[in-house]
């Protein structure tokens, strides 16, 4: 499947069962021109992940129905261009942070959310994702042109 260039606006899906966490993120995102959607659990998130413009996913460490961020991470890996996953937790220690990074997560955000930290981490994650897609698109286009030139 070919790469799809993401839109210019940051699109975030936050998988957070807590209404207070959602309120905090809405407040933070209201200061930027970013798109923000919510899901309460993995099952609710799955159809929303079909949107190829979702470029960053935030997830609570522990999700309903005995799921965790790791289950969501596995779902994301089924996509052609999986967006970075940022894990959130109110009990954020070095052990959890190392686990998130070692298993492929992008970063760990501590709750309650710090607006500047959320903006910094989400922005960096989005830029990294869009740059990766851009590089893959250029490489794919270049390979196609090279192949066409060789077979002509």
CSV table of N, CA and C in Angstrom, one decimal:
chain,number,residue,atom,x,y,z
A,1,UNK,N,0.8,-1.2,0.0
A,1,UNK,CA,0.0,0.0,0.0
A,1,UNK,C,0.9,1.2,0.0
A,2,UNK,N,0.5,2.2,-0.8
A,2,UNK,CA,1.3,3.4,-0.8
A,2,UNK,C,1.2,4.3,0.4
A,3,UNK,N,2.1,5.2,0.5
A,3,UNK,CA,2.1,6.2,1.6
A,3,UNK,C,1.0,7.2,1.4
A,4,UNK,N,0.4,7.7,2.4
A,4,UNK,CA,-0.6,8.8,2.3
A,4,UNK,C,0.0,9.9,3.1
A,5,UNK,N,0.2,11.0,2.5
A,5,UNK,CA,0.8,12.2,3.2
A,5,UNK,C,-0.2,12.7,4.2
A,6,UNK,N,0.2,12.9,5.4
A,6,UNK,CA,-0.7,13.4,6.4
A,6,UNK,C,-1.1,14.8,6.2
A,7,UNK,N,-2.3,15.2,6.7
A,7,UNK,CA,-2.7,16.6,6.6
A,7,UNK,C,-1.8,17.4,7.4
A,8,UNK,N,-1.8,18.7,7.3
A,8,UNK,CA,-1.0,19.6,8.0
A,8,UNK,C,-1.3,19.8,9.5
A,9,UNK,N,-2.6,19.4,9.9
A,9,UNK,CA,-3.0,19.5,11.3
A,9,UNK,C,-2.7,18.3,12.0
A,10,UNK,N,-2.1,18.4,13.2
A,10,UNK,CA,-1.9,17.3,14.1
A,10,UNK,C,-3.2,16.7,14.5
A,11,UNK,N,-3.3,15.4,14.2
A,11,UNK,CA,-4.5,14.6,14.6
A,11,UNK,C,-4.1,13.5,15.6
A,12,UNK,N,-4.7,13.7,16.8
A,12,UNK,CA,-4.4,12.8,17.9
A,12,UNK,C,-5.7,12.0,18.3
A,13,UNK,N,-5.5,10.7,18.6
A,13,UNK,CA,-6.5,9.9,19.2
A,13,UNK,C,-6.0,9.6,20.6
A,14,UNK,N,-6.8,9.9,21.6
A,14,UNK,CA,-6.5,9.7,23.0
A,14,UNK,C,-7.4,8.6,23.5
A,15,UNK,N,-6.8,7.5,23.9
A,15,UNK,CA,-7.6,6.3,24.5
A,15,UNK,C,-7.5,6.5,26.0
A,16,UNK,N,-8.4,7.2,26.5
A,16,UNK,CA,-8.4,7.5,28.0
A,16,UNK,C,-9.8,7.3,28.5
A,17,UNK,N,-10.0,6.3,29.4
A,17,UNK,CA,-11.3,6.1,30.0
A,17,UNK,C,-11.7,7.2,31.0
A,18,UNK,N,-10.7,7.9,31.6
A,18,UNK,CA,-11.0,8.9,32.6
A,18,UNK,C,-11.5,10.2,32.0
A,19,UNK,N,-12.7,10.7,32.4
A,19,UNK,CA,-13.3,11.9,32.0
A,19,UNK,C,-12.4,13.1,32.4
A,20,UNK,N,-11.8,13.0,33.6
A,20,UNK,CA,-10.9,14.2,34.0
A,20,UNK,C,-9.7,14.3,33.2
A,21,UNK,N,-9.1,13.1,32.7
A,21,UNK,CA,-8.0,13.2,31.8
A,21,UNK,C,-8.4,13.8,30.5
A,22,UNK,N,-9.6,13.5,30.0
A,22,UNK,CA,-10.1,14.0,28.7
A,22,UNK,C,-10.3,15.5,28.8
A,23,UNK,N,-10.9,16.0,30.0
A,23,UNK,CA,-11.0,17.4,30.2
A,23,UNK,C,-9.7,18.1,30.2
A,24,UNK,N,-8.7,17.6,30.8
A,24,UNK,CA,-7.4,18.2,30.9
A,24,UNK,C,-6.8,18.3,29.5
A,25,UNK,N,-6.9,17.2,28.7
A,25,UNK,CA,-6.4,17.3,27.3
A,25,UNK,C,-7.1,18.3,26.4
A,26,UNK,N,-8.5,18.3,26.6
A,26,UNK,CA,-9.2,19.3,25.8
A,26,UNK,C,-8.7,20.7,26.1
A,27,UNK,N,-8.5,21.0,27.4
A,27,UNK,CA,-8.0,22.3,27.8
A,27,UNK,C,-6.6,22.6,27.1
A,28,UNK,N,-5.7,21.6,27.2
A,28,UNK,CA,-4.4,21.8,26.6
A,28,UNK,C,-4.5,22.0,25.1
A,29,UNK,N,-5.3,21.2,24.4
A,29,UNK,CA,-5.5,21.2,22.9
A,29,UNK,C,-6.2,22.4,22.5
A,30,UNK,N,-7.0,23.0,23.3
A,30,UNK,CA,-7.7,24.2,22.9
A,30,UNK,C,-6.8,25.4,22.6
A,31,UNK,N,-5.6,25.3,23.1
A,31,UNK,CA,-4.6,26.4,22.8
A,31,UNK,C,-3.8,26.2,21.5
A,32,UNK,N,-4.1,25.1,20.9
A,32,UNK,CA,-3.4,24.8,19.6
A,32,UNK,C,-4.4,24.4,18.5
A,33,UNK,N,-3.9,24.4,17.3
A,33,UNK,CA,-4.8,24.0,16.2
A,33,UNK,C,-4.6,22.5,15.9
A,34,UNK,N,-4.9,21.7,16.9
A,34,UNK,CA,-4.7,20.3,16.7
A,34,UNK,C,-6.1,19.6,16.8
A,35,UNK,N,-6.2,18.5,16.0
A,35,UNK,CA,-7.4,17.7,16.1
A,35,UNK,C,-7.3,16.7,17.2
A,36,UNK,N,-8.4,16.5,18.0
A,36,UNK,CA,-8.3,15.6,19.2
A,36,UNK,C,-9.6,14.7,19.2
A,37,UNK,N,-9.4,13.4,19.2
A,37,UNK,CA,-10.5,12.5,19.3
A,37,UNK,C,-10.3,11.6,20.5
A,38,UNK,N,-11.4,11.0,21.0
A,38,UNK,CA,-11.3,10.2,22.2
A,38,UNK,C,-11.9,8.8,21.9
A,39,UNK,N,-11.3,7.8,22.7
A,39,UNK,CA,-11.9,6.5,22.8
A,39,UNK,C,-11.7,6.1,24.2
A,40,UNK,N,-12.7,5.4,24.8
A,40,UNK,CA,-12.6,5.0,26.2
A,40,UNK,C,-11.9,3.6,26.4
A,41,UNK,N,-11.8,2.9,25.3
A,41,UNK,CA,-11.1,1.6,25.4
A,41,UNK,C,-10.6,1.1,24.0
A,42,UNK,N,-10.0,0.0,24.0
A,42,UNK,CA,-9.4,-0.5,22.8
A,42,UNK,C,-10.4,-0.8,21.7
A,43,UNK,N,-11.5,-1.4,22.1
A,43,UNK,CA,-12.6,-1.7,21.1
A,43,UNK,C,-13.2,-0.4,20.5
A,44,UNK,N,-13.3,0.6,21.3
A,44,UNK,CA,-13.8,1.9,20.7
A,44,UNK,C,-12.8,2.6,19.9
A,45,UNK,N,-11.5,2.3,20.2
A,45,UNK,CA,-10.4,2.9,19.4
A,45,UNK,C,-10.2,2.3,18.0
A,46,UNK,N,-10.4,1.0,17.9
A,46,UNK,CA,-10.1,0.3,16.7
A,46,UNK,C,-10.7,0.9,15.4
A,47,UNK,N,-12.0,1.2,15.4
A,47,UNK,CA,-12.5,1.8,14.1
A,47,UNK,C,-11.9,3.2,13.9
A,48,UNK,N,-11.6,3.9,15.0
A,48,UNK,CA,-11.1,5.3,14.8
A,48,UNK,C,-9.6,5.2,14.3
A,49,UNK,N,-9.0,4.1,14.5
A,49,UNK,CA,-7.6,4.0,14.0
A,49,UNK,C,-7.5,3.8,12.5
A,50,UNK,N,-8.7,3.5,11.9
A,50,UNK,CA,-8.7,3.3,10.5
A,50,UNK,C,-8.5,4.6,9.8
A,51,UNK,N,-8.7,5.7,10.5
A,51,UNK,CA,-8.4,7.0,9.9
A,51,UNK,C,-6.9,7.2,9.7
A,52,UNK,N,-6.5,7.2,8.5
A,52,UNK,CA,-5.1,7.3,8.2
A,52,UNK,C,-4.4,8.6,8.5
A,53,UNK,N,-5.2,9.6,8.9
A,53,UNK,CA,-4.7,10.9,9.3
A,53,UNK,C,-4.3,10.9,10.8
A,54,UNK,N,-4.7,9.9,11.6
A,54,UNK,CA,-4.4,9.9,13.0
A,54,UNK,C,-2.9,9.7,13.1
A,55,UNK,N,-2.1,10.7,13.6
A,55,UNK,CA,-0.7,10.6,13.5
A,55,UNK,C,0.0,10.4,14.9
A,56,UNK,N,-0.8,10.5,16.0
A,56,UNK,CA,-0.3,10.3,17.3
A,56,UNK,C,-1.4,9.7,18.1
A,57,UNK,N,-1.1,8.7,18.9
A,57,UNK,CA,-2.0,8.1,19.8
A,57,UNK,C,-1.5,8.2,21.2
A,58,UNK,N,-2.4,8.6,22.1
A,58,UNK,CA,-2.1,8.6,23.5
A,58,UNK,C,-2.9,7.5,24.2
A,59,UNK,N,-2.4,6.8,25.1
A,59,UNK,CA,-3.1,5.8,25.8
A,59,UNK,C,-2.8,5.7,27.2
A,60,UNK,N,-3.8,5.6,28.0
A,60,UNK,CA,-3.6,5.3,29.4
A,60,UNK,C,-2.9,4.0,29.5
A,61,UNK,N,-2.1,3.8,30.6
A,61,UNK,CA,-1.3,2.6,30.8
A,61,UNK,C,-2.2,1.4,30.9
A,62,UNK,N,-3.2,1.6,31.7
A,62,UNK,CA,-4.2,0.5,32.0
A,62,UNK,C,-5.5,0.9,31.3
A,63,UNK,N,-6.0,0.0,30.5
A,63,UNK,CA,-7.3,0.2,29.8
A,63,UNK,C,-8.3,-0.7,30.3
A,64,UNK,N,-9.6,-0.4,30.1
A,64,UNK,CA,-10.7,-1.3,30.5
A,64,UNK,C,-10.6,-2.7,29.9
A,65,UNK,N,-11.3,-3.6,30.5
A,65,UNK,CA,-11.4,-5.0,30.0
A,65,UNK,C,-10.1,-5.7,30.1
A,66,UNK,N,-9.3,-5.5,31.1
A,66,UNK,CA,-8.1,-6.1,31.3
A,66,UNK,C,-7.1,-6.0,30.1
A,67,UNK,N,-7.1,-4.8,29.5
A,67,UNK,CA,-6.2,-4.4,28.4
A,67,UNK,C,-5.2,-3.4,28.9
A,68,UNK,N,-4.1,-3.3,28.2
A,68,UNK,CA,-3.1,-2.3,28.5
A,68,UNK,C,-2.7,-1.6,27.3
A,69,UNK,N,-1.8,-0.6,27.4
A,69,UNK,CA,-1.2,0.1,26.3
A,69,UNK,C,-0.6,-0.9,25.3
A,70,UNK,N,-0.1,-2.0,25.8
A,70,UNK,CA,0.6,-3.0,24.9
A,70,UNK,C,-0.3,-3.6,23.9
A,71,UNK,N,-1.6,-3.8,24.3
A,71,UNK,CA,-2.6,-4.3,23.4
A,71,UNK,C,-2.9,-3.3,22.3
A,72,UNK,N,-2.9,-2.0,22.7
A,72,UNK,CA,-3.2,-1.0,21.7
A,72,UNK,C,-1.9,-0.9,20.8
A,73,UNK,N,-0.8,-1.0,21.3
A,73,UNK,CA,0.5,-0.9,20.5
A,73,UNK,C,0.4,-2.0,19.4
A,74,UNK,N,0.0,-3.2,19.8
A,74,UNK,CA,-0.1,-4.3,18.9
A,74,UNK,C,-1.1,-4.0,17.7
A,75,UNK,N,-2.2,-3.4,18.1
A,75,UNK,CA,-3.2,-3.0,17.1
A,75,UNK,C,-2.6,-2.0,16.1
A,76,UNK,N,-1.8,-1.0,16.6
A,76,UNK,CA,-1.2,0.0,15.8
A,76,UNK,C,-0.2,-0.6,14.8
A,77,UNK,N,0.5,-1.6,15.2
A,77,UNK,CA,1.5,-2.2,14.3
A,77,UNK,C,0.9,-2.9,13.1
A,78,UNK,N,-0.4,-3.1,13.1
A,78,UNK,CA,-1.1,-3.7,11.9
A,78,UNK,C,-1.3,-2.7,10.8
A,79,UNK,N,-1.0,-1.4,11.1
A,79,UNK,CA,-1.2,-0.4,10.1
A,79,UNK,C,0.1,-0.3,9.2
A,80,UNK,N,-0.1,0.2,8.0
A,80,UNK,CA,1.0,0.4,7.1
A,80,UNK,C,2.0,1.4,7.7
A,81,UNK,N,1.5,2.5,8.3
A,81,UNK,CA,2.4,3.5,8.9
A,81,UNK,C,1.9,3.8,10.3
A,82,UNK,N,2.2,2.9,11.2
A,82,UNK,CA,1.7,3.1,12.6
A,82,UNK,C,2.2,4.4,13.2
A,83,UNK,N,1.2,5.1,13.8
A,83,UNK,CA,1.6,6.4,14.5
A,83,UNK,C,2.2,6.1,15.8
A,84,UNK,N,3.0,7.0,16.3
A,84,UNK,CA,3.7,6.8,17.6
A,84,UNK,C,2.6,6.7,18.7
A,85,UNK,N,2.9,5.9,19.7
A,85,UNK,CA,2.1,5.7,20.9
A,85,UNK,C,2.7,6.3,22.1
A,86,UNK,N,2.0,7.3,22.7
A,86,UNK,CA,2.5,7.9,23.9
A,86,UNK,C,1.7,7.4,25.1
A,87,UNK,N,2.3,6.8,26.0
A,87,UNK,CA,1.6,6.2,27.2
A,87,UNK,C,1.5,7.2,28.3
A,88,UNK,N,0.3,7.2,29.0
A,88,UNK,CA,0.1,8.1,30.1
A,88,UNK,C,-0.1,7.3,31.4
A,89,UNK,N,0.4,7.8,32.5
A,89,UNK,CA,0.2,7.2,33.8
A,89,UNK,C,0.4,8.1,34.9
A,90,UNK,N,-0.3,7.9,36.0
A,90,UNK,CA,-0.1,8.8,37.2
A,90,UNK,C,1.0,8.2,38.0
A,91,UNK,N,1.3,6.9,37.7
A,91,UNK,CA,2.5,6.3,38.4
A,91,UNK,C,3.6,6.0,37.4
A,92,UNK,N,4.3,7.1,37.1
A,92,UNK,CA,5.3,7.0,36.1
A,92,UNK,C,6.7,7.0,36.7
A,93,UNK,N,7.3,5.8,36.7
A,93,UNK,CA,8.6,5.7,37.2
A,93,UNK,C,9.6,5.3,36.1
A,94,UNK,N,10.9,5.2,36.4
A,94,UNK,CA,11.9,4.8,35.4
A,94,UNK,C,11.6,3.5,34.8
A,95,UNK,N,11.1,2.5,35.6
A,95,UNK,CA,10.8,1.2,35.1
A,95,UNK,C,9.8,1.2,34.0
A,96,UNK,N,8.7,1.9,34.3
A,96,UNK,CA,7.6,2.0,33.3
A,96,UNK,C,8.1,2.7,32.0
A,97,UNK,N,8.8,3.8,32.2
A,97,UNK,CA,9.4,4.6,31.1
A,97,UNK,C,10.3,3.7,30.2
A,98,UNK,N,11.2,3.0,30.9
A,98,UNK,CA,12.1,2.1,30.1
A,98,UNK,C,11.3,1.0,29.4
A,99,UNK,N,10.2,0.4,30.0
A,99,UNK,CA,9.4,-0.6,29.4
A,99,UNK,C,8.7,0.0,28.1
A,100,UNK,N,8.2,1.2,28.3
A,100,UNK,CA,7.5,1.8,27.1
A,100,UNK,C,8.5,2.0,26.0
A,101,UNK,N,9.6,2.5,26.2
A,101,UNK,CA,10.6,2.8,25.2
A,101,UNK,C,11.1,1.5,24.6
A,102,UNK,N,11.4,0.5,25.4
A,102,UNK,CA,12.0,-0.8,25.0
A,102,UNK,C,11.0,-1.6,24.1
A,103,UNK,N,9.7,-1.4,24.4
A,103,UNK,CA,8.7,-2.2,23.7
A,103,UNK,C,8.2,-1.5,22.4
A,104,UNK,N,8.7,-0.2,22.2
A,104,UNK,CA,8.3,0.5,21.0
A,104,UNK,C,7.5,1.7,21.1
A,105,UNK,N,7.1,2.0,22.4
A,105,UNK,CA,6.3,3.2,22.6
A,105,UNK,C,7.2,4.4,22.4
A,106,UNK,N,6.5,5.6,22.1
A,106,UNK,CA,7.3,6.8,21.8
A,106,UNK,C,7.8,7.5,23.1
A,107,UNK,N,6.9,7.6,24.1
A,107,UNK,CA,7.3,8.3,25.3
A,107,UNK,C,6.2,8.0,26.4
A,108,UNK,N,6.5,8.5,27.6
A,108,UNK,CA,5.6,8.4,28.7
A,108,UNK,C,5.3,9.7,29.3
A,109,UNK,N,4.0,10.1,29.4
A,109,UNK,CA,3.6,11.3,30.0
A,109,UNK,C,3.0,11.1,31.3
A,110,UNK,N,3.4,11.9,32.3
A,110,UNK,CA,2.9,11.8,33.7
A,110,UNK,C,1.6,12.5,33.8
A,111,UNK,N,0.7,11.9,34.6
A,111,UNK,CA,-0.6,12.6,34.9
A,111,UNK,C,-0.5,13.0,36.4
A,112,UNK,N,-1.0,14.2,36.7
A,112,UNK,CA,-1.8,15.1,35.9
A,112,UNK,C,-0.9,15.7,34.8
A,113,UNK,N,-1.5,16.0,33.6
A,113,UNK,CA,-0.8,16.4,32.5
A,113,UNK,C,-0.2,17.8,32.7
A,114,UNK,N,1.0,18.0,32.2
A,114,UNK,CA,1.6,19.3,32.1
A,114,UNK,C,1.4,19.8,30.7
A,115,UNK,N,0.8,20.9,30.5
A,115,UNK,CA,0.4,21.4,29.2
A,115,UNK,C,1.6,21.5,28.2
A,116,UNK,N,2.7,22.1,28.7
A,116,UNK,CA,3.9,22.3,27.9
A,116,UNK,C,4.5,21.0,27.5
A,117,UNK,N,4.6,20.0,28.5
A,117,UNK,CA,5.2,18.7,28.2
A,117,UNK,C,4.3,18.0,27.2
A,118,UNK,N,3.0,18.0,27.3
A,118,UNK,CA,2.1,17.3,26.4
A,118,UNK,C,2.3,17.9,25.0
A,119,UNK,N,2.3,19.2,24.9
A,119,UNK,CA,2.5,19.9,23.6
A,119,UNK,C,3.9,19.5,23.0
A,120,UNK,N,4.9,19.5,23.8
A,120,UNK,CA,6.2,19.2,23.3
A,120,UNK,C,6.3,17.8,22.8
A,121,UNK,N,5.8,16.8,23.6
A,121,UNK,CA,6.0,15.4,23.2
A,121,UNK,C,5.1,15.1,22.0
A,122,UNK,N,3.8,15.6,22.0
A,122,UNK,CA,2.9,15.3,20.9
A,122,UNK,C,3.5,15.9,19.6
A,123,UNK,N,4.0,17.1,19.7
A,123,UNK,CA,4.5,17.8,18.5
A,123,UNK,C,5.7,17.0,17.9
A,124,UNK,N,6.6,16.6,18.8
A,124,UNK,CA,7.8,15.8,18.3
A,124,UNK,C,7.4,14.5,17.7
A,125,UNK,N,6.4,13.8,18.3
A,125,UNK,CA,5.9,12.6,17.8
A,125,UNK,C,5.3,12.7,16.5
A,126,UNK,N,4.5,13.8,16.3
A,126,UNK,CA,3.8,14.1,15.0
A,126,UNK,C,4.9,14.4,13.9
A,127,UNK,N,5.8,15.2,14.3
A,127,UNK,CA,6.8,15.6,13.3
A,127,UNK,C,7.6,14.3,12.8
A,128,UNK,N,8.0,13.5,13.8
A,128,UNK,CA,8.7,12.3,13.5
A,128,UNK,C,7.9,11.4,12.6
A,129,UNK,N,6.6,11.2,12.8
A,129,UNK,CA,5.7,10.4,12.0
A,129,UNK,C,5.6,10.9,10.6
A,130,UNK,N,5.3,12.2,10.5
A,130,UNK,CA,5.2,12.8,9.1
A,130,UNK,C,6.5,12.8,8.4
A,131,UNK,N,7.6,12.9,9.0
A,131,UNK,CA,8.9,12.9,8.4
A,131,UNK,C,9.2,11.4,7.9
A,132,UNK,N,8.8,10.5,8.7
A,132,UNK,CA,9.0,9.1,8.3
A,132,UNK,C,8.2,8.8,7.0
A,133,UNK,N,6.9,9.2,7.0
A,133,UNK,CA,6.1,9.0,5.8
A,133,UNK,C,6.6,9.7,4.6
A,134,UNK,N,7.1,10.9,4.8
A,134,UNK,CA,7.7,11.7,3.7
A,134,UNK,C,8.9,11.0,3.1
A,135,UNK,N,9.8,10.5,4.0
A,135,UNK,CA,11.0,9.8,3.5
A,135,UNK,C,10.6,8.5,2.8
A,136,UNK,N,9.6,7.8,3.3
A,136,UNK,CA,9.1,6.5,2.6
A,136,UNK,C,8.5,6.8,1.3
A,137,UNK,N,7.7,7.9,1.2
A,137,UNK,CA,7.1,8.3,0.0
A,137,UNK,C,8.1,8.7,-1.1
A,138,UNK,N,9.1,9.5,-0.7
A,138,UNK,CA,10.2,9.9,-1.6
A,138,UNK,C,11.0,8.6,-2.1
A,139,UNK,N,11.3,7.7,-1.1
A,139,UNK,CA,12.0,6.5,-1.5
A,139,UNK,C,11.2,5.7,-2.4
A,140,UNK,N,9.9,5.5,-2.2
A,140,UNK,CA,9.1,4.7,-3.0
A,140,UNK,C,9.0,5.3,-4.4
A,141,UNK,N,8.8,6.6,-4.5
A,141,UNK,CA,8.7,7.3,-5.8
A,141,UNK,C,10.0,7.2,-6.5
A,142,UNK,N,11.1,7.4,-5.8
A,142,UNK,CA,12.4,7.3,-6.4
A,142,UNK,C,12.7,5.9,-7.0
A,143,UNK,N,12.3,4.9,-6.2
A,143,UNK,CA,12.5,3.5,-6.6
A,143,UNK,C,11.7,3.2,-7.9
A,144,UNK,N,10.4,3.7,-7.9
A,144,UNK,CA,9.6,3.5,-9.1
A,144,UNK,C,10.2,4.1,-10.3
A,145,UNK,N,10.7,5.4,-10.2
A,145,UNK,CA,11.3,6.0,-11.3
A,145,UNK,C,12.6,5.3,-11.8
A,146,UNK,N,13.4,4.8,-10.8
A,146,UNK,CA,14.6,4.1,-11.1
A,146,UNK,C,14.3,2.8,-11.8
A,147,UNK,N,13.2,2.1,-11.3
A,147,UNK,CA,12.8,0.8,-12.0
A,147,UNK,C,12.3,1.1,-13.4
A,148,UNK,N,11.5,2.1,-13.6
A,148,UNK,CA,11.0,2.5,-14.9
A,148,UNK,C,12.2,2.8,-15.9
A,149,UNK,N,13.2,3.5,-15.4
A,149,UNK,CA,14.3,3.9,-16.3
A,149,UNK,C,15.1,2.6,-16.6
A,150,UNK,N,15.3,1.7,-15.7
A,150,UNK,CA,16.0,0.5,-16.0
A,150,UNK,C,15.3,-0.4,-17.0
A,151,UNK,N,14.0,-0.5,-17.0
A,151,UNK,CA,13.3,-1.4,-17.8
A,151,UNK,C,12.9,-0.8,-19.2
A,152,UNK,N,13.2,0.5,-19.3
A,152,UNK,CA,12.8,1.2,-20.6
A,152,UNK,C,13.8,0.9,-21.7
